[in-house]
Amino acid sequence: MRHCINCCIHLLPNDLHRQCFRCRGPDHKNQKCPVCRRENKIPLYTDSKQMRWLAVLEVRTDHCESWNGFFCLRKGKLCSLMFGLIIMTLVMVSYILTGAKHGLLLIPSPFHYGAFASNPSLMDNESLSDMKDYYQPSKMNISYVRDYPSIKLIIDTITSKIEFIMRQRPDLEELRKQEPHMFSVIPNKFLPNSKNPCWYEEYRGNTTADPYATNSYALYSKRFRIIFDYLRKVFWNHLYHYKDKHYRLRCLPHFYIIGQPKCGTTDLYDRLRLHPDVRFSAIKEPHWWTRKRFGIIRLRDGFHDRYPVEDYLDLFDLAAHQIQSVLQSDAVKEHGKRNNIIIGEASASTMWDNNAWIFFYDNSTEGEPPFLIQDFIHAFHPNAKLIIMLRDPVERLYSDYLYFASANKSAEDFHEKVAESLQLFEGCVLDFSLRACVYNNTLNNAMPVRLQVGLYVVYLLDWLTVFNKDQILVLRLEDHASNMRYTMHMVFQFLDLGPLSEQQEALITKSPASNTRRPEDRSLGPMLPTTKAILRDFYRPFNTKLAQVLFDDAFLWKRT
């Protein structure tokens, strides 16, 4: 639509407003322009004919000169600005009211966004869902804080709160009160002619009964049903008959590979099981001590029925059958030899995962678990041997992230998750002890990455309060990868295993590495240099203490 330049009147496409047509020319005269003569009404023409008087288009004329137009423009901008300020005020009021309700305001530190109770008793009476809601990090997105000096302040706060305090070991009677059924099943003495802890247990079932009908491992996992189908077929062939009674051989592990995840435990397991004198549980990682005996399959799925100790012992029946064959051989019966077959168990959660305690034990120790996994293992088998495989905690965390993250994996995403986890951990150590935070189930589930798993010395010191140092072998993955033959010889010597032929040793030491990083994860490349520097600072005091405990500076991981 064209416009009359001087009169600001909208014209029809065919210029039917003839009175103003000359306004665009130099001969403009006010008396010939109805608008310039201050008339309010302009007749509208249609098809070159004037419409009836009822069809009159009113045009409100507005003679804004240049300055008037300027002030009209300023008035419009002012109205827009006032409207924007009103909207912003409403948003701020809404935030303040919501923030006060959910505890988002008045945060003590600009980087402290974790929400941890100052009162440990809060965890006593709340349900699992309530606790999860209470310990959720705030909705404020702080994961984009990539400024190294800023995050360094958080790490300095954590470092200032670190105290390595030895825990008090619980009495045996206290353990019995917590797990009476377990103590009724496992005896305090084992067969003297077996290197592995085993004993005979009377079997009262009939010949038609299924001995594994109620085993939770078989019920909840299809993968294990094939194993139990085989055990059912051979079960009666391995019963020991004495004075019209049936007995089955039961065994506990002689040694445990207790940790840590993503540190080469699978590779060590695969090589050790090739030794002729070593057997393992039917399942590589039963996770019974840490999870299944509490009814935890996946914590996000809640609790199931607790797996009884009998279900755990069933996993060693295959090995027990072989040990029983040795015990019943003439060499053992007539010449007094002993069985040298030993059983191992390789749940990588055993060293560190005590998260379930809060739901089953009394919380009277200011957030610290009164009983740990090692207390019960030692109570049943005080001579057990423990193998720990460790790795640079910085690289372990990145490998852990790549393995368990499901989508959108990247070095940048890892950096953001590290920053958020550090802030949550800082929030805990400001109110609780280091041990309470390390074993805090809610914190560990809230952190996007498992920072706590790399705090090796905290767990090791707790195991050393129960077991002697010569019962624990600590290895480094870096040494295992560079000189596998040497580390495997250390393991064989530690477990007091017999000599191997050259062919057997070659089979064990030269087989390909197990559970290496997946190709799609390798394509993501290394972590960001800033992330690595942050994690180096965080783990440094823990690595320093670990090197002091083990009298080995290699555990400082300075060259990695």
PDB file of N, CA, C and O in Angstrom, residues 267-272 274 480 484 488 503-514:
ATOM      1  N   ASP A 267      40.674 -58.854  34.357  1.00  0.00           N
ATOM      2  CA  ASP A 267      41.829 -59.490  33.726  1.00  0.00           C
ATOM      3  C   ASP A 267      42.549 -60.407  34.715  1.00  0.00           C
ATOM      4  O   ASP A 267      42.953 -61.522  34.363  1.00  0.00           O
ATOM      5  N   LEU A 268      42.700 -59.943  35.952  1.00  0.00           N
ATOM      6  CA  LEU A 268      43.338 -60.771  36.966  1.00  0.00           C
ATOM      7  C   LEU A 268      42.508 -62.036  37.230  1.00  0.00           C
ATOM      8  O   LEU A 268      43.066 -63.143  37.370  1.00  0.00           O
ATOM      9  N   TYR A 269      41.216 -61.892  37.281  1.00  0.00           N
ATOM     10  CA  TYR A 269      40.312 -63.034  37.476  1.00  0.00           C
ATOM     11  C   TYR A 269      40.464 -64.049  36.340  1.00  0.00           C
ATOM     12  O   TYR A 269      40.576 -65.267  36.583  1.00  0.00           O
ATOM     13  N   ASP A 270      40.460 -63.565  35.093  1.00  0.00           N
ATOM     14  CA  ASP A 270      40.551 -64.472  33.947  1.00  0.00           C
ATOM     15  C   ASP A 270      41.872 -65.228  33.921  1.00  0.00           C
ATOM     16  O   ASP A 270      41.929 -66.383  33.469  1.00  0.00           O
ATOM     17  N   ARG A 271      42.932 -64.616  34.367  1.00  0.00           N
ATOM     18  CA  ARG A 271      44.238 -65.298  34.367  1.00  0.00           C
ATOM     19  C   ARG A 271      44.356 -66.276  35.541  1.00  0.00           C
ATOM     20  O   ARG A 271      44.899 -67.372  35.386  1.00  0.00           O
ATOM     21  N   LEU A 272      43.863 -65.869  36.695  1.00  0.00           N
ATOM     22  CA  LEU A 272      43.970 -66.757  37.857  1.00  0.00           C
ATOM     23  C   LEU A 272      43.155 -68.036  37.684  1.00  0.00           C
ATOM     24  O   LEU A 272      43.554 -69.106  38.150  1.00  0.00           O
ATOM     25  N   LEU A 274      42.878 -69.794  35.243  1.00  0.00           N
ATOM     26  CA  LEU A 274      43.605 -70.750  34.404  1.00  0.00           C
ATOM     27  C   LEU A 274      44.586 -71.588  35.211  1.00  0.00           C
ATOM     28  O   LEU A 274      45.118 -72.580  34.697  1.00  0.00           O
ATOM     29  N   HIS A 480      50.910 -54.188  36.287  1.00  0.00           N
ATOM     30  CA  HIS A 480      50.356 -55.416  35.704  1.00  0.00           C
ATOM     31  C   HIS A 480      50.371 -55.345  34.178  1.00  0.00           C
ATOM     32  O   HIS A 480      50.658 -56.337  33.501  1.00  0.00           O
ATOM     33  N   MET A 484      53.287 -58.256  33.147  1.00  0.00           N
ATOM     34  CA  MET A 484      52.248 -59.157  33.643  1.00  0.00           C
ATOM     35  C   MET A 484      52.830 -60.391  34.323  1.00  0.00           C
ATOM     36  O   MET A 484      52.286 -60.882  35.311  1.00  0.00           O
ATOM     37  N   MET A 488      51.784 -61.577  38.147  1.00  0.00           N
ATOM     38  CA  MET A 488      51.147 -62.879  38.351  1.00  0.00           C
ATOM     39  C   MET A 488      51.980 -63.754  39.281  1.00  0.00           C
ATOM     40  O   MET A 488      51.425 -64.506  40.102  1.00  0.00           O
ATOM     41  N   GLN A 503      54.412 -74.262  29.802  1.00  0.00           N
ATOM     42  CA  GLN A 503      53.210 -74.135  28.987  1.00  0.00           C
ATOM     43  C   GLN A 503      52.064 -73.514  29.784  1.00  0.00           C
ATOM     44  O   GLN A 503      51.332 -72.645  29.278  1.00  0.00           O
ATOM     45  N   GLN A 504      51.888 -73.926  31.016  1.00  0.00           N
ATOM     46  CA  GLN A 504      50.827 -73.364  31.854  1.00  0.00           C
ATOM     47  C   GLN A 504      51.068 -71.880  32.129  1.00  0.00           C
ATOM     48  O   GLN A 504      50.141 -71.073  32.075  1.00  0.00           O
ATOM     49  N   GLU A 505      52.311 -71.538  32.425  1.00  0.00           N
ATOM     50  CA  GLU A 505      52.631 -70.136  32.700  1.00  0.00           C
ATOM     51  C   GLU A 505      52.442 -69.278  31.464  1.00  0.00           C
ATOM     52  O   GLU A 505      51.944 -68.142  31.550  1.00  0.00           O
ATOM     53  N   ALA A 506      52.824 -69.797  30.309  1.00  0.00           N
ATOM     54  CA  ALA A 506      52.640 -69.040  29.072  1.00  0.00           C
ATOM     55  C   ALA A 506      51.166 -68.808  28.782  1.00  0.00           C
ATOM     56  O   ALA A 506      50.764 -67.728  28.316  1.00  0.00           O
ATOM     57  N   LEU A 507      50.360 -69.822  29.044  1.00  0.00           N
ATOM     58  CA  LEU A 507      48.922 -69.683  28.824  1.00  0.00           C
ATOM     59  C   LEU A 507      48.333 -68.587  29.705  1.00  0.00           C
ATOM     60  O   LEU A 507      47.464 -67.811  29.267  1.00  0.00           O
ATOM     61  N   ILE A 508      48.811 -68.491  30.923  1.00  0.00           N
ATOM     62  CA  ILE A 508      48.280 -67.504  31.869  1.00  0.00           C
ATOM     63  C   ILE A 508      48.769 -66.095  31.554  1.00  0.00           C
ATOM     64  O   ILE A 508      47.987 -65.133  31.593  1.00  0.00           O
ATOM     65  N   THR A 509      50.040 -65.950  31.231  1.00  0.00           N
ATOM     66  CA  THR A 509      50.634 -64.610  31.099  1.00  0.00           C
ATOM     67  C   THR A 509      50.535 -64.025  29.697  1.00  0.00           C
ATOM     68  O   THR A 509      50.630 -62.801  29.542  1.00  0.00           O
ATOM     69  N   LYS A 510      50.329 -64.851  28.682  1.00  0.00           N
ATOM     70  CA  LYS A 510      50.355 -64.341  27.308  1.00  0.00           C
ATOM     71  C   LYS A 510      48.978 -64.248  26.673  1.00  0.00           C
ATOM     72  O   LYS A 510      48.857 -63.856  25.517  1.00  0.00           O
ATOM     73  N   SER A 511      47.951 -64.603  27.383  1.00  0.00           N
ATOM     74  CA  SER A 511      46.605 -64.468  26.824  1.00  0.00           C
ATOM     75  C   SER A 511      46.228 -62.995  26.720  1.00  0.00           C
ATOM     76  O   SER A 511      46.726 -62.160  27.480  1.00  0.00           O
ATOM     77  N   PRO A 512      45.359 -62.624  25.770  1.00  0.00           N
ATOM     78  CA  PRO A 512      44.990 -61.205  25.589  1.00  0.00           C
ATOM     79  C   PRO A 512      44.355 -60.617  26.840  1.00  0.00           C
ATOM     80  O   PRO A 512      43.736 -61.323  27.637  1.00  0.00           O
ATOM     81  N   ALA A 513      44.523 -59.310  26.982  1.00  0.00           N
ATOM     82  CA  ALA A 513      43.939 -58.616  28.131  1.00  0.00           C
ATOM     83  C   ALA A 513      42.419 -58.646  28.069  1.00  0.00           C
ATOM     84  O   ALA A 513      41.816 -58.623  26.988  1.00  0.00           O
ATOM     85  N   SER A 514      41.795 -58.704  29.230  1.00  0.00           N
ATOM     86  CA  SER A 514      40.331 -58.782  29.321  1.00  0.00           C
ATOM     87  C   SER A 514      39.733 -57.433  29.675  1.00  0.00           C
ATOM     88  O   SER A 514      40.345 -56.619  30.368  1.00  0.00           O
TER      89      SER A 514
END
